[in-house]
Coordinates of C-alpha atoms (C1' of nucleotides) in Angstrom, one line a residue:
Chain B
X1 CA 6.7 -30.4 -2.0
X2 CA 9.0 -27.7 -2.1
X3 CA 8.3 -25.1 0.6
X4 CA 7.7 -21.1 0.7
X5 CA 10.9 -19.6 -0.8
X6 CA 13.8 -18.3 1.4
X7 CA 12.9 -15.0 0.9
X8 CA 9.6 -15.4 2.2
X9 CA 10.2 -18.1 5.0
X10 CA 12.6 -14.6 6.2
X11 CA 9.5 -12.3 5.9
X12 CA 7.7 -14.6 8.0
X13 CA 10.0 -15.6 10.8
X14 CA 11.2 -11.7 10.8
X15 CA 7.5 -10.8 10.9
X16 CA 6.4 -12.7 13.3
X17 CA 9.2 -11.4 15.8
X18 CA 7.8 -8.3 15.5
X19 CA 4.4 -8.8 15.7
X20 CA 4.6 -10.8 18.6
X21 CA 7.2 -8.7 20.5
X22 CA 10.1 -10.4 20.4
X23 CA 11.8 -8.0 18.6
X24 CA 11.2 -4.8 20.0
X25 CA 11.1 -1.4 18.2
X26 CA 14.9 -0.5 17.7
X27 CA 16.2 -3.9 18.0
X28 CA 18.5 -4.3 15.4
X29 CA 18.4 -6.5 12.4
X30 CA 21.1 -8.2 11.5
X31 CA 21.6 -9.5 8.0
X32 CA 23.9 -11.9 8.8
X33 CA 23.0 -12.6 12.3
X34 CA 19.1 -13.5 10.7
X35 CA 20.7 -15.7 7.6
X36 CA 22.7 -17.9 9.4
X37 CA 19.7 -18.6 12.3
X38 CA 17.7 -19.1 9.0
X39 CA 20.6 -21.2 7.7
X40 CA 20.6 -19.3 4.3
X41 CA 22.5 -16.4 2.5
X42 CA 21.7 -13.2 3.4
X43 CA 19.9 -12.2 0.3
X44 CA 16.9 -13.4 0.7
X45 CA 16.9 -11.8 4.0
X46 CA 17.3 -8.4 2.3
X47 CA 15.0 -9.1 0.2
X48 CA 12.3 -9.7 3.1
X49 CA 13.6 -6.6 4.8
X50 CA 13.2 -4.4 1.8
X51 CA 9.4 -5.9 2.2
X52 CA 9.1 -5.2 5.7
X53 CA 10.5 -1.9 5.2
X54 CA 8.0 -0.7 2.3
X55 CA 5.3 -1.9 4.8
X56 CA 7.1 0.4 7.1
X57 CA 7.7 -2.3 10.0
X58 CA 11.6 -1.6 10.1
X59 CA 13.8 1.2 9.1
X60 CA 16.5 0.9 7.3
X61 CA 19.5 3.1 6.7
X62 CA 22.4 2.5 4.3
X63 CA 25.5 1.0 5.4
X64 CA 24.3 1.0 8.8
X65 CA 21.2 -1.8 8.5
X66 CA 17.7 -2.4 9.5
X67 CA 16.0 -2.2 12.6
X68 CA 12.5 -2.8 14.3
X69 CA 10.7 0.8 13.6
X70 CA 10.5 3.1 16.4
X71 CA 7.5 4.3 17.6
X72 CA 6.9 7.7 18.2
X73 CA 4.9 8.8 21.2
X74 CA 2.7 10.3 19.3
X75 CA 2.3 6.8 17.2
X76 CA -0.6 5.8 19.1
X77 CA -2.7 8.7 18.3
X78 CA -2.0 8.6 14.9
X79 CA -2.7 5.3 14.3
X80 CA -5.9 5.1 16.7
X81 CA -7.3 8.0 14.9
X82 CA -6.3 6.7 11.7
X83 CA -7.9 3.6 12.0
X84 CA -11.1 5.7 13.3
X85 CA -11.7 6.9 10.0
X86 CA -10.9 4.1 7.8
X87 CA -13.2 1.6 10.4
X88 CA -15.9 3.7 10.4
X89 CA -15.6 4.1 6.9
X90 CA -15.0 -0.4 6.5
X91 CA -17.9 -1.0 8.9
X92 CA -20.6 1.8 6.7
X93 CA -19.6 0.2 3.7
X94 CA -19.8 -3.7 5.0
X95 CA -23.4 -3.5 6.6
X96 CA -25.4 -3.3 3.8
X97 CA -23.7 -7.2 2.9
X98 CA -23.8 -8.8 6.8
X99 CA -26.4 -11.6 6.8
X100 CA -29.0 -12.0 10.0
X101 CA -26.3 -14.9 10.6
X102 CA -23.1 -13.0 10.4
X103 CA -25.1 -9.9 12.7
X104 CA -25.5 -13.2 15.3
X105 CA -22.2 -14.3 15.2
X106 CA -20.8 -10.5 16.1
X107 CA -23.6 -10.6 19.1
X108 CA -22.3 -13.8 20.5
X109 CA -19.1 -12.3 20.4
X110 CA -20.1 -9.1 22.4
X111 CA -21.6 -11.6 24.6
X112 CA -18.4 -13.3 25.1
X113 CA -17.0 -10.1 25.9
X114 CA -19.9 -9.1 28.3
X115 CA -19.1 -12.4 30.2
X116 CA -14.9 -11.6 30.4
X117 CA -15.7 -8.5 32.1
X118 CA -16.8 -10.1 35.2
X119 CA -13.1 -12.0 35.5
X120 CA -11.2 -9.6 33.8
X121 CA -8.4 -10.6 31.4
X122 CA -7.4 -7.9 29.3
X123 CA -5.6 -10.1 26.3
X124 CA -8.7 -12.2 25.9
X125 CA -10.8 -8.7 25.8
X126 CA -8.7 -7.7 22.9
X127 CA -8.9 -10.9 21.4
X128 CA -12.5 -11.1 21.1
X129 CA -12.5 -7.3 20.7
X130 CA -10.3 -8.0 17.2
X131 CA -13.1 -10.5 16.1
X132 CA -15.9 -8.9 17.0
X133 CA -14.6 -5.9 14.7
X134 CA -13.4 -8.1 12.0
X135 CA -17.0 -9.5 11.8
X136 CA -18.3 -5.8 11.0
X137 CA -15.7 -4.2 8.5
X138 CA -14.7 -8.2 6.9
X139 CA -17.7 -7.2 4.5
X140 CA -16.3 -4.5 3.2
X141 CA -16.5 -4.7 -0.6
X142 CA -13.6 -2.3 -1.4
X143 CA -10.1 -4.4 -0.9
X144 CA -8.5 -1.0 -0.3
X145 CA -10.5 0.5 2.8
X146 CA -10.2 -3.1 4.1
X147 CA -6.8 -3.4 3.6
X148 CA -5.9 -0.2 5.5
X149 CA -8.1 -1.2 8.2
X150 CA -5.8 -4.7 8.5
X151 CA -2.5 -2.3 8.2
X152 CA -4.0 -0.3 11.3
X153 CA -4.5 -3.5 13.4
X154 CA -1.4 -4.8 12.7
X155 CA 0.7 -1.4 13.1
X156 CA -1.6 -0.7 16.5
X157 CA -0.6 -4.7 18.1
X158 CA 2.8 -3.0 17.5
X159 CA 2.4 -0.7 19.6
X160 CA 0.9 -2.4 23.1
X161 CA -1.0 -5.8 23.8
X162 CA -4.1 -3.5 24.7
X163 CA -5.3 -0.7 25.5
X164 CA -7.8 -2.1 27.7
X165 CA -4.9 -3.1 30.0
X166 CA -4.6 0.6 30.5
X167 CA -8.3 1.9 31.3
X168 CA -10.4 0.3 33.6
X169 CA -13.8 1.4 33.5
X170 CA -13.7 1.1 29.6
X171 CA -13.7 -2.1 28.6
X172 CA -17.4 -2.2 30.1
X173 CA -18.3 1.2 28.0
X174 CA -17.2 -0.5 24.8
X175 CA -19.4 -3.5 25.5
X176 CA -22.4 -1.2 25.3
X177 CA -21.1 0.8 22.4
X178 CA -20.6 -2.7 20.3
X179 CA -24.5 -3.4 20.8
X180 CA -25.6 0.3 20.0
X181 CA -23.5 -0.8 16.6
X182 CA -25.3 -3.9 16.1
X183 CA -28.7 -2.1 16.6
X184 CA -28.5 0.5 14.3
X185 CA -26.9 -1.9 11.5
X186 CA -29.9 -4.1 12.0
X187 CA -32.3 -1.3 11.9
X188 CA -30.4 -0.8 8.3
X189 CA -29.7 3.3 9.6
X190 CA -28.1 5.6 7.2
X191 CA -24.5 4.6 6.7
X192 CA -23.6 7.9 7.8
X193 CA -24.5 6.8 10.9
X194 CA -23.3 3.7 11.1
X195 CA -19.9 5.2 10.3
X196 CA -19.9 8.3 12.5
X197 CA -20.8 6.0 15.2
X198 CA -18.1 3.3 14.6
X199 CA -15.6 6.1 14.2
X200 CA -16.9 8.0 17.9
X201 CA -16.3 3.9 19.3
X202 CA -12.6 4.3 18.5
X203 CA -12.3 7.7 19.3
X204 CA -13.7 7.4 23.0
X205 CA -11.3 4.6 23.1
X206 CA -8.4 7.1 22.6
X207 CA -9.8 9.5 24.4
X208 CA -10.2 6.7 27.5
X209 CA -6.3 6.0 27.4
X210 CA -5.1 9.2 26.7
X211 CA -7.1 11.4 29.6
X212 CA -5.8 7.8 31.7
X213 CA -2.0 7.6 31.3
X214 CA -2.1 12.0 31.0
X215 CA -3.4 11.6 35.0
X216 CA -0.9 8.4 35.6
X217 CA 2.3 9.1 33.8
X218 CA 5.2 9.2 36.0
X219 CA 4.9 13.0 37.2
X220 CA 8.3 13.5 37.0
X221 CA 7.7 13.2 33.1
X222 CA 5.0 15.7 33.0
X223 CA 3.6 17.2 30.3
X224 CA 5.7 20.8 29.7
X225 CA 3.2 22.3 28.8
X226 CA -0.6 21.7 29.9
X227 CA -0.1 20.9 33.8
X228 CA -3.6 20.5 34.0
X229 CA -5.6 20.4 30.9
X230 CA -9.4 20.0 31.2
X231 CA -10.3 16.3 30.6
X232 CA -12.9 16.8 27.6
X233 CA -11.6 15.9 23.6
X234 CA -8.1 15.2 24.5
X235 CA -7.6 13.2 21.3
X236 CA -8.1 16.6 19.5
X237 CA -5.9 18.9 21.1
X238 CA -3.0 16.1 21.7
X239 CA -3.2 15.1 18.0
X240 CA -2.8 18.8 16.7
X241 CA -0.4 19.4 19.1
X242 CA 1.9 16.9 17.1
X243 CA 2.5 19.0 13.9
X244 CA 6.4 19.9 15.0
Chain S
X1 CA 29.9 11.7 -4.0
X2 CA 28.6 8.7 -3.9
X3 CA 25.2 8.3 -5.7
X4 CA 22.2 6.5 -4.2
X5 CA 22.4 2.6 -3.9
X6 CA 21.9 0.8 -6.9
X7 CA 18.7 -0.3 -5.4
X8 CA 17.2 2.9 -4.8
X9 CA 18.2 3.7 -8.5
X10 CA 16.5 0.8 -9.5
X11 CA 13.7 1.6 -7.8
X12 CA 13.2 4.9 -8.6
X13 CA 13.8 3.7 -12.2
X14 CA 11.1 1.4 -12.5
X15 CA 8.8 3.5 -10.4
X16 CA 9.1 6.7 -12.8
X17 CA 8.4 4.4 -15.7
X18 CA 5.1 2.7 -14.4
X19 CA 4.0 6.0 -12.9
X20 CA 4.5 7.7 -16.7
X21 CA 2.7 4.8 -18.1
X22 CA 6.2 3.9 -20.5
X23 CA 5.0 0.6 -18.6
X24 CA 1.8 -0.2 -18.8
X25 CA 0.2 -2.6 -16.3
X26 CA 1.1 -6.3 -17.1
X27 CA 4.1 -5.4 -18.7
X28 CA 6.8 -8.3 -17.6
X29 CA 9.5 -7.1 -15.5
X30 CA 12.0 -9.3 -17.0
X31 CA 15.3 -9.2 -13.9
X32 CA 18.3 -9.6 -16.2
X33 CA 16.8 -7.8 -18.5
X34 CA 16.9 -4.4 -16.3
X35 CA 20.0 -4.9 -14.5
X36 CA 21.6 -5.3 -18.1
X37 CA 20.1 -1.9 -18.7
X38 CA 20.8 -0.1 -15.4
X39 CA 24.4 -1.6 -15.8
X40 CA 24.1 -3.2 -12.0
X41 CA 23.6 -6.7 -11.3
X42 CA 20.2 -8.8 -10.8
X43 CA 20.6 -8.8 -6.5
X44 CA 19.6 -4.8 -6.5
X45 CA 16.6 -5.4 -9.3
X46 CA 15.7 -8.0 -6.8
X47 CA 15.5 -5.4 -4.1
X48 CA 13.8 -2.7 -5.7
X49 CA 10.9 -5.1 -7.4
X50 CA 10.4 -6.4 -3.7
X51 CA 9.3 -2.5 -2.3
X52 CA 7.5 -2.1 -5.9
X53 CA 5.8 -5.5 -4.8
X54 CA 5.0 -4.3 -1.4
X55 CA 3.7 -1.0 -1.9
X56 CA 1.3 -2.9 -5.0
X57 CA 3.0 -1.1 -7.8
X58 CA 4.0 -5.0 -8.7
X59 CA 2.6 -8.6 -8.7
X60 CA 5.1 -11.2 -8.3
X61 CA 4.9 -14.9 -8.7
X62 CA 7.5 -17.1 -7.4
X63 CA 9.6 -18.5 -10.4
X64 CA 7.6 -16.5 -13.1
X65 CA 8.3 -13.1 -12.0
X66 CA 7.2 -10.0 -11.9
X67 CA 4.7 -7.4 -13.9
X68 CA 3.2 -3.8 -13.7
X69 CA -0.1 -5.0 -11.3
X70 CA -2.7 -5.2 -13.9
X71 CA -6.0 -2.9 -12.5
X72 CA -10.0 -4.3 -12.4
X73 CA -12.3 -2.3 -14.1
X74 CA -13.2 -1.7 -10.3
X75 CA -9.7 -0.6 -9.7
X76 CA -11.2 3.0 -10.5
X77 CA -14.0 2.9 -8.5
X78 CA -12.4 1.3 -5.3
X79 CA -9.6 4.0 -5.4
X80 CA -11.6 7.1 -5.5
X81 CA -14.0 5.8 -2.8
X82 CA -10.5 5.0 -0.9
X83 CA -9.6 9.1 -1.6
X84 CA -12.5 10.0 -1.1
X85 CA -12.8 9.2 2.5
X86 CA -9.1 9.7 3.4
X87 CA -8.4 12.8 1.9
X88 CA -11.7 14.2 3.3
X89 CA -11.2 13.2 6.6
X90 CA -7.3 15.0 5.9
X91 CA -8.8 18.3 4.6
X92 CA -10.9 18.7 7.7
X93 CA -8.0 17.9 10.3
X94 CA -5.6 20.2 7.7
X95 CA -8.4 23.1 8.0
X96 CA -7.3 24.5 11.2
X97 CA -3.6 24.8 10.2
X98 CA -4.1 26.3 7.3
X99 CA -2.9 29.8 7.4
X100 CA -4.1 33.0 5.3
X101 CA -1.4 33.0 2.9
X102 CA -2.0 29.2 2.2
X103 CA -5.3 29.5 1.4
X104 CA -4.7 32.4 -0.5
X105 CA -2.5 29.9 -2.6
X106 CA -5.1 27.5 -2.7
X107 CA -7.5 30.0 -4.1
X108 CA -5.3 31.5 -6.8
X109 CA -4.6 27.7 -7.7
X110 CA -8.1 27.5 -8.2
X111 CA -8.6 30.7 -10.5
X112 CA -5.8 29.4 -12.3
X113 CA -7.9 26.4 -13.2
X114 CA -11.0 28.5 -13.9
X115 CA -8.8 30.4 -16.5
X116 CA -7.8 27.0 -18.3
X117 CA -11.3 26.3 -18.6
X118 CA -11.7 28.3 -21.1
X119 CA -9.3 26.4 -23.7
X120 CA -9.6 23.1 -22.1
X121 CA -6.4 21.3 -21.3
X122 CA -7.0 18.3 -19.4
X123 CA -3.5 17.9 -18.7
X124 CA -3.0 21.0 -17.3
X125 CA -6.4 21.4 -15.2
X126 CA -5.2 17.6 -13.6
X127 CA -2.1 19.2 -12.5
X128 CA -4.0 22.1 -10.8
X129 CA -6.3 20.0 -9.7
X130 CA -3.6 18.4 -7.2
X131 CA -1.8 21.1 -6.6
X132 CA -5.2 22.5 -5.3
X133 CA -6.0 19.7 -2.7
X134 CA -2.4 19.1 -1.7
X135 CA -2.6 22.9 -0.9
X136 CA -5.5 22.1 1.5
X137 CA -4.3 19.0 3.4
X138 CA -1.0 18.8 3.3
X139 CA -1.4 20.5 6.9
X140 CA -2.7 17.5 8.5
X141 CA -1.3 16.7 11.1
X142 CA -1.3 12.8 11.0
X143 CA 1.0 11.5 8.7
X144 CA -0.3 8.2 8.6
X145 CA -3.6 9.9 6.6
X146 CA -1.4 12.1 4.7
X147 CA 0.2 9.0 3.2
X148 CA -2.4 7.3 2.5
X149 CA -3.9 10.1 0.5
X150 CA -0.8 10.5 -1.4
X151 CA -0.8 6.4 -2.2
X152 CA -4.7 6.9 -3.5
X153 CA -2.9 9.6 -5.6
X154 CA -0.6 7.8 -6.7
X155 CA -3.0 5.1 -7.7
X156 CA -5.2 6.7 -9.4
X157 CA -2.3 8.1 -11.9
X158 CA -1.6 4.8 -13.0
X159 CA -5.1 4.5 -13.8
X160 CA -5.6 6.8 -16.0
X161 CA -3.9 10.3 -16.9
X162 CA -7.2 12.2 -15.3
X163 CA -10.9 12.0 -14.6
X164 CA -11.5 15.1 -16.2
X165 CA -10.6 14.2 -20.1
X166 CA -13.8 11.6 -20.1
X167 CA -16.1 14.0 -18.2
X168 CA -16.9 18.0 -19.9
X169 CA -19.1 19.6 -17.7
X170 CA -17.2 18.0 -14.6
X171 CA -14.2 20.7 -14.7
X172 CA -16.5 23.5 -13.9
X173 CA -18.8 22.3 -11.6
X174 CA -14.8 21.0 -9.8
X175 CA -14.1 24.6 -9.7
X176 CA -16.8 25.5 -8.4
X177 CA -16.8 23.5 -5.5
X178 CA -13.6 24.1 -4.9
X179 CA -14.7 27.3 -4.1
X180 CA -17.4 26.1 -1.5
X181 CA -14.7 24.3 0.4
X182 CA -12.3 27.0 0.3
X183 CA -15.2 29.4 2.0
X184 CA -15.7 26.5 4.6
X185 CA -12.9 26.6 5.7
X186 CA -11.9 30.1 5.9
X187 CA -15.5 30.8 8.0
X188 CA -14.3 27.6 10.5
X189 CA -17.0 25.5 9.7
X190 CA -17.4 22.5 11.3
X191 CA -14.5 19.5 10.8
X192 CA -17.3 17.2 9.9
X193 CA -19.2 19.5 7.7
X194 CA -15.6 20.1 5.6
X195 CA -14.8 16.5 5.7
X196 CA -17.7 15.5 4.0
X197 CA -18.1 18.6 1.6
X198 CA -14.1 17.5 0.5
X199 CA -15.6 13.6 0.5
X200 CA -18.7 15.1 -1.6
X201 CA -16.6 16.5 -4.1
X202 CA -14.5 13.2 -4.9
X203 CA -17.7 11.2 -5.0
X204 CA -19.1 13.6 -7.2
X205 CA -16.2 13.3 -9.8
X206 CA -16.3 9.6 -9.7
X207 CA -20.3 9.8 -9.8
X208 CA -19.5 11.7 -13.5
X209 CA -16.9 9.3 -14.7
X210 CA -19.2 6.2 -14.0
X211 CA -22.4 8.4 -15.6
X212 CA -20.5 9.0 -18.4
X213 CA -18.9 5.9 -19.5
X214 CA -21.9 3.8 -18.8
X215 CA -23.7 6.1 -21.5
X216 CA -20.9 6.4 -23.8
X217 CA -19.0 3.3 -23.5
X218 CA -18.9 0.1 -26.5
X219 CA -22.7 -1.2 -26.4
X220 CA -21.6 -4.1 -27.5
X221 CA -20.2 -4.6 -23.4
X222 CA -23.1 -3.0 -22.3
X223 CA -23.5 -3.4 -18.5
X224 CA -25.4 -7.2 -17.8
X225 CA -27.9 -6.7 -15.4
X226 CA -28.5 -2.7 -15.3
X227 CA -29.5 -2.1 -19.3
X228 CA -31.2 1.1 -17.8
X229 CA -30.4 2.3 -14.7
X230 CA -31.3 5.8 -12.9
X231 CA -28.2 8.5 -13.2
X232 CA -28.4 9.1 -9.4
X233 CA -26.0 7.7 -6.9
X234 CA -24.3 5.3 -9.6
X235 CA -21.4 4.8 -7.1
X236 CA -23.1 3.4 -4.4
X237 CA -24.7 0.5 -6.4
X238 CA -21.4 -0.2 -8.3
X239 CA -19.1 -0.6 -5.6
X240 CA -21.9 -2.7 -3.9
X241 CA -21.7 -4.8 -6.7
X242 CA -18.1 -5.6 -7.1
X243 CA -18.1 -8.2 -4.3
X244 CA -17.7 -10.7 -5.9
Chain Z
dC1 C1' 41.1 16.0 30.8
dG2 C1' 39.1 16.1 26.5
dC3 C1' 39.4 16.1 21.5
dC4 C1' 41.1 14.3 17.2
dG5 C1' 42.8 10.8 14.0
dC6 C1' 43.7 6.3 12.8
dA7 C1' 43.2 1.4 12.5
dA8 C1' 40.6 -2.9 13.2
dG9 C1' 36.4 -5.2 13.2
dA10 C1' 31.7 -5.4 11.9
dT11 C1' 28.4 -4.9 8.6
dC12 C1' 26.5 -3.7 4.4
dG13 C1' 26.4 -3.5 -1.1
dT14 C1' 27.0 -5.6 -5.2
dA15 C1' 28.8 -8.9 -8.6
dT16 C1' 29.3 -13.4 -10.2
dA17 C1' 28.4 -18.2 -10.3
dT18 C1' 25.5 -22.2 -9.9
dC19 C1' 21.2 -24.6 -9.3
dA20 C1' 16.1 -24.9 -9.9
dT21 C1' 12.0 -24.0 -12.3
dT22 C1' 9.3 -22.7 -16.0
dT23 C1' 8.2 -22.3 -20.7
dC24 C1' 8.0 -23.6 -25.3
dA25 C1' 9.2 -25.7 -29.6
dG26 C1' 9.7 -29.8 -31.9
dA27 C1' 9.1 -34.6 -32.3
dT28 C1' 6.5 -38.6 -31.8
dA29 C1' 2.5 -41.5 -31.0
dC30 C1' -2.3 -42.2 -31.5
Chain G
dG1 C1' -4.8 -33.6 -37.0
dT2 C1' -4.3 -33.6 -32.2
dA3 C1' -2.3 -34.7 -28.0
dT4 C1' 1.4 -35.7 -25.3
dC5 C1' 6.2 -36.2 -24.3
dT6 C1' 10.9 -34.4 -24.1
dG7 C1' 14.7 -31.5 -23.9
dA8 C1' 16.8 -27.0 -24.5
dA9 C1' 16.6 -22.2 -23.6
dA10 C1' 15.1 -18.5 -20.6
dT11 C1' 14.5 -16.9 -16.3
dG12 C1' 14.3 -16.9 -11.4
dA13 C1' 16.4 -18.3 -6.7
dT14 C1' 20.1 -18.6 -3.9
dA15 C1' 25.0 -19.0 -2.4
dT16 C1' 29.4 -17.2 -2.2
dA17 C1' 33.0 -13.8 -2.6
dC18 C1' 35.0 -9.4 -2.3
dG19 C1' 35.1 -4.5 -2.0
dA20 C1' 33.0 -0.4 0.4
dT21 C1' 31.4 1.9 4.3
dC22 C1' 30.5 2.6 8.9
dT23 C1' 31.4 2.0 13.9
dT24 C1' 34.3 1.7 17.7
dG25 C1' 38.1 1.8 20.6
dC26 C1' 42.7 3.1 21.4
dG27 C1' 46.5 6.2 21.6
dG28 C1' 48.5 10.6 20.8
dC29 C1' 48.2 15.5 21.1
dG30 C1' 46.6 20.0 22.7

DNA sequence: CGCCGCAAGATCGTATATCATTTCAGATAC
DNA sequence: GTATCTGAAATGATATACGATCTTGCGGCG
């Protein structure tokens, strides 16, 4: 049984660095450092890298080498709001194909997550929040909307374990949002709906975290210019505020 | 000076040929083959095939190698729904950037491609026709959406050179409501209300293409189960029915 | 004291060489 | 005549080697 090649046995050990945090954003990437933990050459390494970099998990620059892609600070709302619209737009498209069965299965999940609220642990939150999700969009007939949806999962686990760690109160609101999906799915409401709904789920989200950490960043990091904006679409404003 | 890397040159290489259809999908990409014509060795190829690979330009099998991805007849169908929803929801966040001038631009663009009408040039009235759209949302704010629109771009030039050489009377009605988005957004309508007008539009094109070539296309591989179907929302039902 | 230039080390870029796998033609057996 | 086996040719996979480029630290000079 021969195994994966070397070039992909790289991609995944490099990969899974990342995704997990080992390797943080900016850490730097070592060709030869990587091949010789590997115990190969380095150019199935590059050739991983050259992957990773098309998929836009490192940078690379020439002669100088790759390493783990930094994050903006204005990543996070880009991403969130990304995956907003491409969601919504998975989870309208999917209903029409979930099954009584699979519409159960994303209950009982919910359910789980009703019952974590009472001892709450943020990383099994966003666990079951992942699946719970998943059930909804994995229907999704077109491999392209589906596959963006995956991209934005995967870039958003870059960026922090959760955002649930962040906001208290909304872990609870998004319990009750996940059932107001279910319900209208079931009563088979206009996908319109169903995907302006989906889409406001993530947004609040956003919206949660970013009206949280603008009230509990370190003050001496202040915002430079909106001391004290008012608390209402924050998502909005900060996301157009990002076009320098 | 020293030029790009051989790698990038490779890339660029084979990307300019697969986007000018010189290779057409399944086309082998043969390693030794290339290098011998780029004058570089097989390690860069390597490189370059691996980006083509991740960005989907390329399928690659281990120890048979690589060829231009070969599209599904749903290929067409799954990328214009993909625009449709992506550059919609990237017109409406562009909309409030957008100066005078630019949509000034963005209107002359559009007379430009009323004029061709008259001595159709599909060529020509393609060109326009992106030049149009980039106009309106190449504001937005979130790159993450701005790529992807420009990926579904991409796409959909390897499919085929343009929509509007299957479809006549599409071209006009295009222009037309090009017009009805431009005025939506000059009057600051609604995001939501541009987002789907721009998400209309797309769906509306792809609506015409799929009319069209189910009524026109070899009866001898007439569609299966549909011998008949209503014109309406053709769209809808076909992507439903490419789950398989 | 700080800036500039130079040299050494680190790292990347690419070519070449060798091994592994696949493919396919031709031969052989049934 | 067909099927299966076999081996050579084509191609991909990886390792190694060497040259190119960048980074960094040190020493001289203003």
């Amino acid at each position: 049984m021969t195994s994966a090649s070397k070039s992909q046995q790289a991609y995944e050990y490099l990969r899974a660095r990342i995704d997990d945090g080992r390797f943080v954003p900016g850490y730097r990437l070592v060709l030869g450092q990587i091949a010789r933990e590997l115990d190969v050459s380095v150019v199935p390494v590059r050739e991983a890298i050259r992957r990773l970099e098309a998929e836009g998990y490192v940078t690379f620059e020439r002669n100088v080498g790759a390493q783990v892609a930094l994050i903006q600070e204005t990543e996070y709302l880009h991403t969130m709001q990304t995956l907003s619209i491409v969601e919504g737009a998975a989870t309208s498209l999917s209903a029409p194909f979930l099954t009584a069965e699979q519409l159960q299965d994303a209950r009982r999940i919910n359910e789980r997550m009703r019952r974590v609220l009472d001892d709450f642990d943020p990383h099994r939150f966003t666990a079951l929040n992942i699946e719970f999700h998943a059930a909804l969009y994995e229907a999704c007939p077109n491999p392209h909307i589906l596959d963006l949806v995956h991209r934005g999962w995967n870039r958003l686990n870059l960026l922090r374990d959760t955002s649930f760690s962040f906001v208290p109160g909304r872990a609870a609101e998004s319990v009750a949002e996940h059932e107001h999906i279910l319900e209208l799915i079931e009563a088979g409401a206009e996908p319109l709906e169903i995907e302006l709904t989906a889409r406001a789920h993530r947004t609040a989200t956003l919206d949660a975290v970013l009206a949280f950490t603008a009230e509990h960043k370190h003050p001496t990091a202040a915002a430079p210019a909106a001391p004290a904006a008012p608390p209402s679409p924050v998502a909005e404003r900060q996301l157009a505020s990002t076009t320098d």
